[in-house]
Short mmCIF file of C-alpha atoms in Angstrom, two decimals:
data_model
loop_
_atom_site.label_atom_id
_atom_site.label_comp_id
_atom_site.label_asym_id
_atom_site.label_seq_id
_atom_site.Cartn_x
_atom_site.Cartn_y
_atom_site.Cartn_z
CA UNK A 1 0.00 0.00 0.00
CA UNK A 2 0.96 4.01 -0.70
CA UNK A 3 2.35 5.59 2.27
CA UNK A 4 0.43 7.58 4.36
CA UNK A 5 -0.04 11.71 2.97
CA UNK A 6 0.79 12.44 6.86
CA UNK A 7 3.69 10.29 8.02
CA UNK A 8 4.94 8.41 5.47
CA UNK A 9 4.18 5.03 7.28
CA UNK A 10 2.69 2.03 5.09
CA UNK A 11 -1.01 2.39 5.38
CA UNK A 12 -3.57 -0.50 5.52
CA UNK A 13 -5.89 -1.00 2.86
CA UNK A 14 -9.91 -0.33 3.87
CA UNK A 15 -11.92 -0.30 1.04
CA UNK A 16 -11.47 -0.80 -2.75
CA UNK A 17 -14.71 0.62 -4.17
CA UNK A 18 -12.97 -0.11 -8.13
CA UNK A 19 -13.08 2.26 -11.28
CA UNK A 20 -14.77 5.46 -10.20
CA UNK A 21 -15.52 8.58 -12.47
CA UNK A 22 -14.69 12.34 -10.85
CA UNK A 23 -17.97 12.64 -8.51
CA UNK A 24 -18.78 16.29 -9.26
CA UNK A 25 -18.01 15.81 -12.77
CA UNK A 26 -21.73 15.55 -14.87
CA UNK A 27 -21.19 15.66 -18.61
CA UNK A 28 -22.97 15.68 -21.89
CA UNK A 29 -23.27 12.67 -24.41
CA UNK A 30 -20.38 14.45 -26.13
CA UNK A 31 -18.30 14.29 -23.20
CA UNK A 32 -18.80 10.38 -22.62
CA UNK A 33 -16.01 8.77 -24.70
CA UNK A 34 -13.55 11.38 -22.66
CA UNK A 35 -14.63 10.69 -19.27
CA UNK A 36 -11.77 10.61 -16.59
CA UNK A 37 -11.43 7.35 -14.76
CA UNK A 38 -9.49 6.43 -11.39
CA UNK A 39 -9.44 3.93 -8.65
CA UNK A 40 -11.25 5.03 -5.54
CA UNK A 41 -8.96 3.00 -2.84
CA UNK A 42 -8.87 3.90 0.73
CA UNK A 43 -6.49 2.82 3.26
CA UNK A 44 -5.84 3.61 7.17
CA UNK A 45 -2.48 4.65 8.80
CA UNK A 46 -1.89 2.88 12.20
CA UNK A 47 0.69 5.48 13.37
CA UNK A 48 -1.27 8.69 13.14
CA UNK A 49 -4.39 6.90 12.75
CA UNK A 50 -5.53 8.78 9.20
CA UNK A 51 -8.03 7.47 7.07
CA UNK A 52 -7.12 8.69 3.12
CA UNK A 53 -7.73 8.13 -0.24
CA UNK A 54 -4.64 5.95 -1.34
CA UNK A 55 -5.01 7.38 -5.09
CA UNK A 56 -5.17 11.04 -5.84
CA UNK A 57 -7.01 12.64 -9.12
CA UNK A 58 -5.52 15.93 -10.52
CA UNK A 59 -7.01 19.21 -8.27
CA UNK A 60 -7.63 20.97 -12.07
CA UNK A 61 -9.63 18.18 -13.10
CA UNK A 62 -12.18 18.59 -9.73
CA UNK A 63 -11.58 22.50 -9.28
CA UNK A 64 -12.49 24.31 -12.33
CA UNK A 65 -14.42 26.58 -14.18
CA UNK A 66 -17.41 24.95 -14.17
CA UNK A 67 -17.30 23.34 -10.64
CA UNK A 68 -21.47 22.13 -9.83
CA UNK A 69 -21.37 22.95 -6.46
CA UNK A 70 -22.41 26.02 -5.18
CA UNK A 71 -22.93 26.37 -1.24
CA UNK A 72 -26.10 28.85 -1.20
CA UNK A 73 -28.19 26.86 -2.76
CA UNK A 74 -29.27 24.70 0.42
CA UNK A 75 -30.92 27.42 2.54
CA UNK A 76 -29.87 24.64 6.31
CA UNK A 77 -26.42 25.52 5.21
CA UNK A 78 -26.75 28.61 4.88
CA UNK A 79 -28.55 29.31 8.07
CA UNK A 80 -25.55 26.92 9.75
CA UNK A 81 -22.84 29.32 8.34
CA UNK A 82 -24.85 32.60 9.28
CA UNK A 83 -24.52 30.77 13.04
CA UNK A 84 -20.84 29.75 12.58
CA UNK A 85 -20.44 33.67 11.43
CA UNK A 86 -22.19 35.17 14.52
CA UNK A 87 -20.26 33.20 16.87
CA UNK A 88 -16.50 33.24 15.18
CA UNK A 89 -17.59 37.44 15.31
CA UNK A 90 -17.73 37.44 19.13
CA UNK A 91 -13.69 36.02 19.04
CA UNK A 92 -13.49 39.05 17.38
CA UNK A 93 -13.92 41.66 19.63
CA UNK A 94 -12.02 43.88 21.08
CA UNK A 95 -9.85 43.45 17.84
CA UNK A 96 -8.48 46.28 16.29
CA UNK A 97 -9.11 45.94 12.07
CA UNK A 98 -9.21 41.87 12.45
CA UNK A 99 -8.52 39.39 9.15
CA UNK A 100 -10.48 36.70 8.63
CA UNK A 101 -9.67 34.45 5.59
CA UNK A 102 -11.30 31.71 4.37
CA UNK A 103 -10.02 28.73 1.95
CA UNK A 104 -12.73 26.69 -0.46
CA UNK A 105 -15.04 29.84 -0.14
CA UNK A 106 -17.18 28.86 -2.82
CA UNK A 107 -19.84 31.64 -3.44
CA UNK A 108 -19.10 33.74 -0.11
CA UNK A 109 -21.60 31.96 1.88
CA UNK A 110 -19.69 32.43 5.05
CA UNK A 111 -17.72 35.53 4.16
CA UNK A 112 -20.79 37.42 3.30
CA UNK A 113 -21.34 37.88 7.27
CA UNK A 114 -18.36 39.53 7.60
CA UNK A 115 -18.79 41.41 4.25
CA UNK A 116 -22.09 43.56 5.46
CA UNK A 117 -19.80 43.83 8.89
CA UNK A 118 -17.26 45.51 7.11
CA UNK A 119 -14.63 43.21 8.70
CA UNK A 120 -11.85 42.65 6.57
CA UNK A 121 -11.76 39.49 4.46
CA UNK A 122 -10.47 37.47 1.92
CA UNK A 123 -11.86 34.22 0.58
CA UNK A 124 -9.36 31.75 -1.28
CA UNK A 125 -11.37 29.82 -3.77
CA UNK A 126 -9.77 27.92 -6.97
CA UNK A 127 -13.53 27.18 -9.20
CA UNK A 128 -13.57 30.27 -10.35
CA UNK A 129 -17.18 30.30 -11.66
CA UNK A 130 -17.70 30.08 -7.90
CA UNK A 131 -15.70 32.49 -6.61
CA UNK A 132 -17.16 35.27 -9.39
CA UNK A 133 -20.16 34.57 -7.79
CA UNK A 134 -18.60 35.34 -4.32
CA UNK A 135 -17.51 38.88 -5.96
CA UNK A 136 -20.20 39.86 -7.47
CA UNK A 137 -21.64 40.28 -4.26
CA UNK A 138 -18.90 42.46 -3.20
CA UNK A 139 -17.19 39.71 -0.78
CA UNK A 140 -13.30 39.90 -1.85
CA UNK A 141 -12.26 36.79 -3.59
CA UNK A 142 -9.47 35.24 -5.10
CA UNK A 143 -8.95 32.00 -7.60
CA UNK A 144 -5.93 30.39 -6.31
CA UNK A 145 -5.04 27.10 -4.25
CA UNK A 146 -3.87 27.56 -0.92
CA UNK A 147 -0.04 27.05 0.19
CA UNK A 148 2.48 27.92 2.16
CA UNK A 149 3.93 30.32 -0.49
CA UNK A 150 0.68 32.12 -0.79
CA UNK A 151 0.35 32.25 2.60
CA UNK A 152 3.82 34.24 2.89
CA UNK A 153 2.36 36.60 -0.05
CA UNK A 154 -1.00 37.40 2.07
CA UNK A 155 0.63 38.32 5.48
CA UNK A 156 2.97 40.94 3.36
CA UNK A 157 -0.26 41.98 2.00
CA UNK A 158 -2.97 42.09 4.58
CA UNK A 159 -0.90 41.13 7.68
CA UNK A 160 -1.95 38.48 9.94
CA UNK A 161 -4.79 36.75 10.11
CA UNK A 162 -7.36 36.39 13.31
CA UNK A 163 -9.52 33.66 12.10
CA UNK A 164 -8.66 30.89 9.54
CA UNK A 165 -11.90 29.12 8.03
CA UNK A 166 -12.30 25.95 6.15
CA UNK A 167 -15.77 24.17 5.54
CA UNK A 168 -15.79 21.16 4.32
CA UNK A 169 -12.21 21.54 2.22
CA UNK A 170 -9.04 20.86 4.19
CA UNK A 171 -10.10 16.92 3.41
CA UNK A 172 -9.80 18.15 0.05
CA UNK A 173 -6.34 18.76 -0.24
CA UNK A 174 -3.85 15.83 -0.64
CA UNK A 175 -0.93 18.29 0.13
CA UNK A 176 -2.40 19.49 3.99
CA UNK A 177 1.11 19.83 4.79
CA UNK A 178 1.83 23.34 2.81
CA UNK A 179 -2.12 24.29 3.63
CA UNK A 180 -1.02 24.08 7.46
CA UNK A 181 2.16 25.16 7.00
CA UNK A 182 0.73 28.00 5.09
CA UNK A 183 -2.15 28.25 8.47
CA UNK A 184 0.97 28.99 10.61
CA UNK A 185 2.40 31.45 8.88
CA UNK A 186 -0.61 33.43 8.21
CA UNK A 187 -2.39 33.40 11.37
CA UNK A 188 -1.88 35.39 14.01
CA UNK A 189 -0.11 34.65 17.53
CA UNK A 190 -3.68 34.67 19.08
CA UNK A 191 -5.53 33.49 15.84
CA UNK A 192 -7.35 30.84 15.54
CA UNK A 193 -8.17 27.88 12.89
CA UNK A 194 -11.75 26.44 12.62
CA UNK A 195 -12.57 23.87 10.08
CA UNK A 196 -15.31 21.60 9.71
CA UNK A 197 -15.73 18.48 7.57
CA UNK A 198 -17.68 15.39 7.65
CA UNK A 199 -16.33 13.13 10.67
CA UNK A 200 -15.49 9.64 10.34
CA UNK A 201 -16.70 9.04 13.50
CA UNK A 202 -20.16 9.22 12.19
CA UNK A 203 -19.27 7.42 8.75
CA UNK A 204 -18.35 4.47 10.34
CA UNK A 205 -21.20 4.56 12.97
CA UNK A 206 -24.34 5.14 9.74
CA UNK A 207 -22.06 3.17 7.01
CA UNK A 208 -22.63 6.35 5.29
CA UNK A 209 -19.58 4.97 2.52
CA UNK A 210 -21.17 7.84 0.23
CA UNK A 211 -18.75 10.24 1.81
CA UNK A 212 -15.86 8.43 0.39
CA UNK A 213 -15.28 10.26 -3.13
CA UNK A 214 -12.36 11.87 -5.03
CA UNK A 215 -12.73 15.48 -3.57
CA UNK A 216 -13.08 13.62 0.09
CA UNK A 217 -8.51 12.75 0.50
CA UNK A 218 -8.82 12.28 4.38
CA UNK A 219 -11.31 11.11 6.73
CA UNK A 220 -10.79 13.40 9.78
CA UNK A 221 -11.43 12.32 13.33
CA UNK A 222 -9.73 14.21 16.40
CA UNK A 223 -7.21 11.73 17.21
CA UNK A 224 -5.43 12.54 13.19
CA UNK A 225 -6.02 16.19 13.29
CA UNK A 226 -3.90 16.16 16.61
CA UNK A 227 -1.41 13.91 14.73
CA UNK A 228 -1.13 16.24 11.83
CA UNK A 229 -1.41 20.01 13.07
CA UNK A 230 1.51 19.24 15.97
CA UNK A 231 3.50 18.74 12.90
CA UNK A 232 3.42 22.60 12.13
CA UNK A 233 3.17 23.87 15.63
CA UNK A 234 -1.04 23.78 16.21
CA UNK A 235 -3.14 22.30 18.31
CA UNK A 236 -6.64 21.04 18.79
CA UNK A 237 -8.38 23.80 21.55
CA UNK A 238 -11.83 22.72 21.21
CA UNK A 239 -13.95 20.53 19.03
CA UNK A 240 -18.00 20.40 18.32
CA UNK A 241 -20.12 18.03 16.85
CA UNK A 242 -22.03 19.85 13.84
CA UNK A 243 -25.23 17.42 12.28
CA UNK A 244 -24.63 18.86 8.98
CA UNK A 245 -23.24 16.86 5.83
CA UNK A 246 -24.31 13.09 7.70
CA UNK A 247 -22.23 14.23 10.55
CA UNK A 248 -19.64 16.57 10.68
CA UNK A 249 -16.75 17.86 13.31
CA UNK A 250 -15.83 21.65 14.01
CA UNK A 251 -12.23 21.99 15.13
CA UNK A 252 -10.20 24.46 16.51
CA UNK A 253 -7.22 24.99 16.44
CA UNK A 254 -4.52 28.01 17.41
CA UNK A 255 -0.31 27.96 17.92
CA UNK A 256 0.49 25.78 20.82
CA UNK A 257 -0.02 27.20 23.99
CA UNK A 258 -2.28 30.37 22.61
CA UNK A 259 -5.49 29.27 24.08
CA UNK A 260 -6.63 26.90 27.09
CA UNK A 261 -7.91 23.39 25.91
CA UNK A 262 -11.42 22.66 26.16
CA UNK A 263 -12.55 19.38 27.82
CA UNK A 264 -13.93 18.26 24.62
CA UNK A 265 -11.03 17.54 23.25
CA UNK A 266 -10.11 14.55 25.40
CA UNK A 267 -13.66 13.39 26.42
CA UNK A 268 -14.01 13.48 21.80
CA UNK A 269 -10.26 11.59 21.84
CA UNK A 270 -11.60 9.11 24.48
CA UNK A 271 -14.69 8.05 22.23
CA UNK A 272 -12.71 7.94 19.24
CA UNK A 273 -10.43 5.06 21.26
CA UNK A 274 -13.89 3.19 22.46
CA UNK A 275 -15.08 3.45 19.04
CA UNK A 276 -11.69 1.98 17.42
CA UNK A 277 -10.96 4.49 15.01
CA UNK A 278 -7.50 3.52 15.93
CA UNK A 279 -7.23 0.02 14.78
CA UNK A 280 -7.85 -1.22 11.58
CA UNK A 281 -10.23 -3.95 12.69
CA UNK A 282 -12.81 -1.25 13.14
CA UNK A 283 -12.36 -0.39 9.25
CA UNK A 284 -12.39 -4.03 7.84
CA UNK A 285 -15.73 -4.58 9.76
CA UNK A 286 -17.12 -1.18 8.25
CA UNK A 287 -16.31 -2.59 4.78
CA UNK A 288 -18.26 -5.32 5.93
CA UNK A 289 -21.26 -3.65 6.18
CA UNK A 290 -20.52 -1.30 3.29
CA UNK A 291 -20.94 -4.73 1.04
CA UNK A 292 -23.94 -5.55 2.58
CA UNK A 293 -25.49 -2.29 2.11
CA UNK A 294 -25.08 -2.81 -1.59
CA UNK A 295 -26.24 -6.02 -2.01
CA UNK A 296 -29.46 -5.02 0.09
CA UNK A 297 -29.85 -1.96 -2.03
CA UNK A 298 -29.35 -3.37 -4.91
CA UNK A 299 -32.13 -5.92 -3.94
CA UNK A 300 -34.30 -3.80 -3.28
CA UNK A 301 -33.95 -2.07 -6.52
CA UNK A 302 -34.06 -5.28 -8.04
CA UNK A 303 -37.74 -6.16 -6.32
CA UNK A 304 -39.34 -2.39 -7.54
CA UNK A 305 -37.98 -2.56 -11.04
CA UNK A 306 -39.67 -6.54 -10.89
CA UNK A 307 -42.78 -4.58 -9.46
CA UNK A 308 -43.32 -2.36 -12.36
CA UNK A 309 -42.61 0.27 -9.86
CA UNK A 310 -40.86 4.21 -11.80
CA UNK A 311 -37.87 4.87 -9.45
CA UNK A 312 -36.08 8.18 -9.42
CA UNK A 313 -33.07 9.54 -7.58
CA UNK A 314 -32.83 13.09 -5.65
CA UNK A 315 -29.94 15.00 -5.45
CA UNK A 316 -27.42 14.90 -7.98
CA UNK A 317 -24.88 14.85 -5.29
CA UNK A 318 -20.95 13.86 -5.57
CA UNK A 319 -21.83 11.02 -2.98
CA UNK A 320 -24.44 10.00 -5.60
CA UNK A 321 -21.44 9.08 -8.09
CA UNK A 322 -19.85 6.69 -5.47
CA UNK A 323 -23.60 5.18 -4.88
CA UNK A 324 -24.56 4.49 -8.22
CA UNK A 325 -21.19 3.47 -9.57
CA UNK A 326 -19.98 1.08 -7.08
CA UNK A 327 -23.46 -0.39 -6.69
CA UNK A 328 -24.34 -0.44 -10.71
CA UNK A 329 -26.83 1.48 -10.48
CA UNK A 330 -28.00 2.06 -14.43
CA UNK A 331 -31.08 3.81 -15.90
CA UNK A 332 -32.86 0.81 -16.14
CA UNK A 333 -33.15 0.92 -12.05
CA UNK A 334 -33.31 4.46 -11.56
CA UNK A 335 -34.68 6.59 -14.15
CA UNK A 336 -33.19 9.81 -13.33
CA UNK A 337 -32.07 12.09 -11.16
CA UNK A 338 -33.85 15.39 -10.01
CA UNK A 339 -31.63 18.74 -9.23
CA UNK A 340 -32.28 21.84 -8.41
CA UNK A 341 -28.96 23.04 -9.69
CA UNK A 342 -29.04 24.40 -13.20
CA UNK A 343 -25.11 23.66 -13.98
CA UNK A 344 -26.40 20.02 -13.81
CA UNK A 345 -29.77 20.03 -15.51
CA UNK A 346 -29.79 18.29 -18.77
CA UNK A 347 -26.18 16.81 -17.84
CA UNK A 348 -25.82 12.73 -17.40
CA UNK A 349 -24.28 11.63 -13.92
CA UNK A 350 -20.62 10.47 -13.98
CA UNK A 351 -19.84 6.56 -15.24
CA UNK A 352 -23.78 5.41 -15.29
CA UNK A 353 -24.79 7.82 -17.10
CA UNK A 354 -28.47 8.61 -15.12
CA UNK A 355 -29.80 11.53 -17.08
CA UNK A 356 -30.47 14.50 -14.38
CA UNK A 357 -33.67 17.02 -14.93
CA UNK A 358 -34.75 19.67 -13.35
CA UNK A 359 -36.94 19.37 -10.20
CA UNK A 360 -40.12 20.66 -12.09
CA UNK A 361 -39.83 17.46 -14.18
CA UNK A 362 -40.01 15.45 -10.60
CA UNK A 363 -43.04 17.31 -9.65
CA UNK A 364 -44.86 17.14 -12.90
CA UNK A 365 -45.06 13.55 -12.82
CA UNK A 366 -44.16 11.61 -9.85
CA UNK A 367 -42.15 8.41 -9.41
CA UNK A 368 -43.62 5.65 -6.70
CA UNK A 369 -40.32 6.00 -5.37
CA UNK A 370 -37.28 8.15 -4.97
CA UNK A 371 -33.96 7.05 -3.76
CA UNK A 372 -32.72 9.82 -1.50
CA UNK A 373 -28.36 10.30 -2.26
CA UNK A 374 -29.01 13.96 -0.35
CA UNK A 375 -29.82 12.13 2.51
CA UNK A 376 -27.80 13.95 4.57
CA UNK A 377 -30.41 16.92 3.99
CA UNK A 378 -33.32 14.74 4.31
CA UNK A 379 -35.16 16.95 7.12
CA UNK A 380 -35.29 19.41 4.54
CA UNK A 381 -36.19 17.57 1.36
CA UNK A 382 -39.11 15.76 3.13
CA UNK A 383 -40.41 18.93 4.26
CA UNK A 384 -40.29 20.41 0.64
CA UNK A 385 -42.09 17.67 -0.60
CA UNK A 386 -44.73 16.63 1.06
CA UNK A 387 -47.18 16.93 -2.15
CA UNK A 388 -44.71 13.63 -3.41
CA UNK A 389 -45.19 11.61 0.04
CA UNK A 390 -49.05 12.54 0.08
CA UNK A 391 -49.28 11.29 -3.66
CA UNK A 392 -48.35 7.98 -2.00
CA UNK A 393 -44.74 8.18 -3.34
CA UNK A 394 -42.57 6.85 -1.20
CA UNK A 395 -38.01 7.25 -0.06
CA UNK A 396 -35.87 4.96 -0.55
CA UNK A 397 -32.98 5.58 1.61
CA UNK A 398 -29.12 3.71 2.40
CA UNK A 399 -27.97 5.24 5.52
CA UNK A 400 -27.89 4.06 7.63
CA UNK A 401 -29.58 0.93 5.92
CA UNK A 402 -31.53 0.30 3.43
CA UNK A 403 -35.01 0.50 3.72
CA UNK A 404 -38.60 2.48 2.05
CA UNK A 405 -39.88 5.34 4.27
CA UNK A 406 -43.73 5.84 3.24
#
C-alpha cells in the first residue's frame, strides 16, 4: 500500500470501491467517450491513525471553471454558516481591524457575514465560476489554491490573520502539509483555525460509505487532526459536533499554547479510542457492512424494477457518483435524477450515465419511489415535498440501511 499523505508510514488498505468517475463531474453525451477514470482505494495509517484516499485525481480536473457545487443553494447551510459567522464574530472583539480568511469559499456563503460587517476578508477559492459569484456580491475573492507560499504573499499583503476558516475543504487537499504550513504562517499569535468536515466518527457509525469520493482525500477524526497540526506547531483547543453533511466535526485549532484546551477535546479523543478508530479492525468490519449495504440496495432495486414500480433519484450529489457506480446502479433501475442546480440540468451523472432534470420534471409527474443520495439533507427535502409523500410516493434511503420510508 501508498504511504500515508501524513507520516509516510505504510497504510492499511480499507476499502477498494474499483473504477470510479470524478464525482462532481456531470457531462454531456459528447463528453462520454472522454470521461476521466481512477481507482477510488482507501487505506488507514496505524501510526497517526488517518483514514485517506490511497489514489489522488488531478485538483484541475475537480476544481475548475465549471465546478457544480455552489454552497447557497441549500438554505440549512446557509442558516448553519450565518450561526458559525455570529459566533466566530464574538472572538473578534475587542480586535483592532481583524482578518479573517477563508479557503474553499465557494460563493461567499460564510464571508458574506463579515462582508455587510465591514470586517476585513479574503476568501481563497480555486472554481472560479464560484468564486465570481462570491464577488459579485462584493465579498473579496481570489482564484488560487492555498499554500504555504501564498500564505507568505497574504501576510505581506494584509498582515496576519485572526480567524482561519475551512468548511468542508481541508479533506480536500492531498498536500495538507503546505495548507497548514501556510495556516501557521498566516495566522496570528492569538488566531485561531476552525474547520469543519464530515467526521469519520459518524461514517463508520451510519455506514454512510457515500462520503468516500475523489474530492473527500482524508477522513478526519480528532485523534489525526492532533497527529497532523503538531506537525506545524497547532493544536486542537476545542472541538464540536455539527449534524450537517451526515455528521460533521468543528475543530479548533490556534499555535500551541495560545489558548486553554477545552474538555472536549479529550472526552471526543476518548470516544474515538472506544469506538476503534484507531485500529484497523474497526475499518475491515465497516467494509463489511458497506458490502452488505449494496447487495441489500441493490435488492431492493431489483424487487421495484420486478414490481413495475418508476424509481427516481434526488440529489445529484458527488456522494451519488460513489452510490450508483460502485453499486451499478443504471437507468434501467433508476430513471433519473432530479436537481435543483441548473449547472447540472440536462447533464448525465458520472460513469452510469443517469440523465439528471430539473426538479419541475419530478413534480410534474411523480415516481412511486425516490432514492434519497441527499440524505444527509433529508429533514429538509421531506419537508419540501410533502405533495410527493401525500401522492403515495414513497423514499428509498441507504444510511444508515436500506429500507422504504412511506
Amino acid at each position: 500500500m501508498p504511504p500515508c499523505l501524513i507520516c509516510q508510514t505504510a497504510t492499511v488498505p480499507i476499502m477498494d470501491f474499483g473504477r470510479m468517475p470524478i464525482a462532481n463531474g456531470f457531462l454531456t453525451p459528447d463528453e462520454f467517450a472522454s470521461e476521466s477514470f481512477h481507482n477510488l482505494r482507501v487505506g488507514f495509517c496505524p501510526a497517526c491513525h488517518m483514514v485517506q484516499l490511497t489514489e489522488q485525481v488531478d485538483r484541475e480536473k475537480m476544481f475548475h471553471d465549471h465546478y457544480a457545487f455552489f454552497s447557497s443553494t441549500s438554505r440549512r447551510m446557509a442558516a448553519h454558516f450565518e450561526r458559525l459567522a455570529a459566533e466566530a464574530k464574538e472572538l473578534l472583539t475587542g480586535r483592532s481591524d481583524p482578518f479573517v480568511v477563508e479557503i474553499g469559499s465557494n460563493d461567499g456563503v460564510l464571508l458574506r457575514h463579515f462582508s455587510q460587517a465591514g470586517i476585513r476578508h479574503l476568501g481563497i477559492e480555486p472554481s472560479t465560476n464560484v468564486a465570481a459569484v462570491a464577488c459579485e456580491q462584493g465579498i473579496r475573492t481570489i482564484s488560487r489554491f492555498f499554500d504555504a507560499n501564498l500564505a507568505r504573499e497574504l501576510h505581506q499583503e494584509h498582515g496576519g490573520a485572526d480567524l482561519f476558516f475551512g468548511a468542508n475543504v481541508m479533506c480536500h487537499i492531498p498536500d495538507i502539509h503546505s495548507v497548514a504550513e501556510g495556516i501557521r504562517i498566516l495566522l496570528n499569535p492569538e488566531g485561531r483555525l476552525i474547520f469543519e468536515d464530515p467526521y469519520l466518527g459518524d461514517i463508520v457509525d451510519k455506514t454512510s460509505y457515500d462520503q468516500i469520493y475523489d474530492e473527500h482525500v482524508f477522513y478526519f477524526s480528532v485523534l489525526s487532526v492532533q497527529r497532523l497540526f503538531e506537525k506545524h506547531g497547532l493544536e486542537v483547543v476545542d472541538v464540536q459536533r455539527q449534524d450537517v453533511h451526515g455528521g460533521s466535526m468543528r475543530y479548533v485549532l490556534g499555535h500551541r499554547g495560545a489558548h486553554p484546551v477545552a474538555a472536549t477535546v479529550g472526552a471526543q479523543r476518548n470516544r474515538e479510542l472506544v469506538q476503534g478508530l484507531d485500529r484497523p479492525e474497526t475499518f475491515a468490519a465497516f467494509r463489511a457492512r458497506v458490502e452488505r449495504s449494496r447487495e441489500r440496495l441493490m435488492e431492493e432495486l431489483g424487487r421495484l424494477r420486478r414490481e413495475g414500480k418508476r424509481v427516481a433519484g434526488y440529489a445529484a450529489t458527488s456522494k451519488s457518483t460513489t452510490v450508483t457506480n460502485y453499486c451499478g446502479i443504471t437507468p434501467d433501475l433508476v430513471e433519473y435524477i432530479s436537481d435543483t442546480t441548473p449547472i447540472k440540468q440536462g447533464k448525465y451523472s458520472p460513469g452510469v450515465h443517469l440523465p439528471v432534470r430539473p426538479h419541475e420534471a419530478f413534480c410534474a409527474d411523480y415516481p412511486d419511489v425516490a432514492l434519497l443520495f441527499g440524505w444527509n439533507h433529508a429533514g429538509e427535502i421531506m419537508a419540501n415535498e410533502q405533495a410527493f409523500q401525500d401522492a403515495g410516493g414513497r423514499w428509498l434511503v441507504y444510511v444508515p440501511e436500506v429500507k422504504i420510508l412511506s
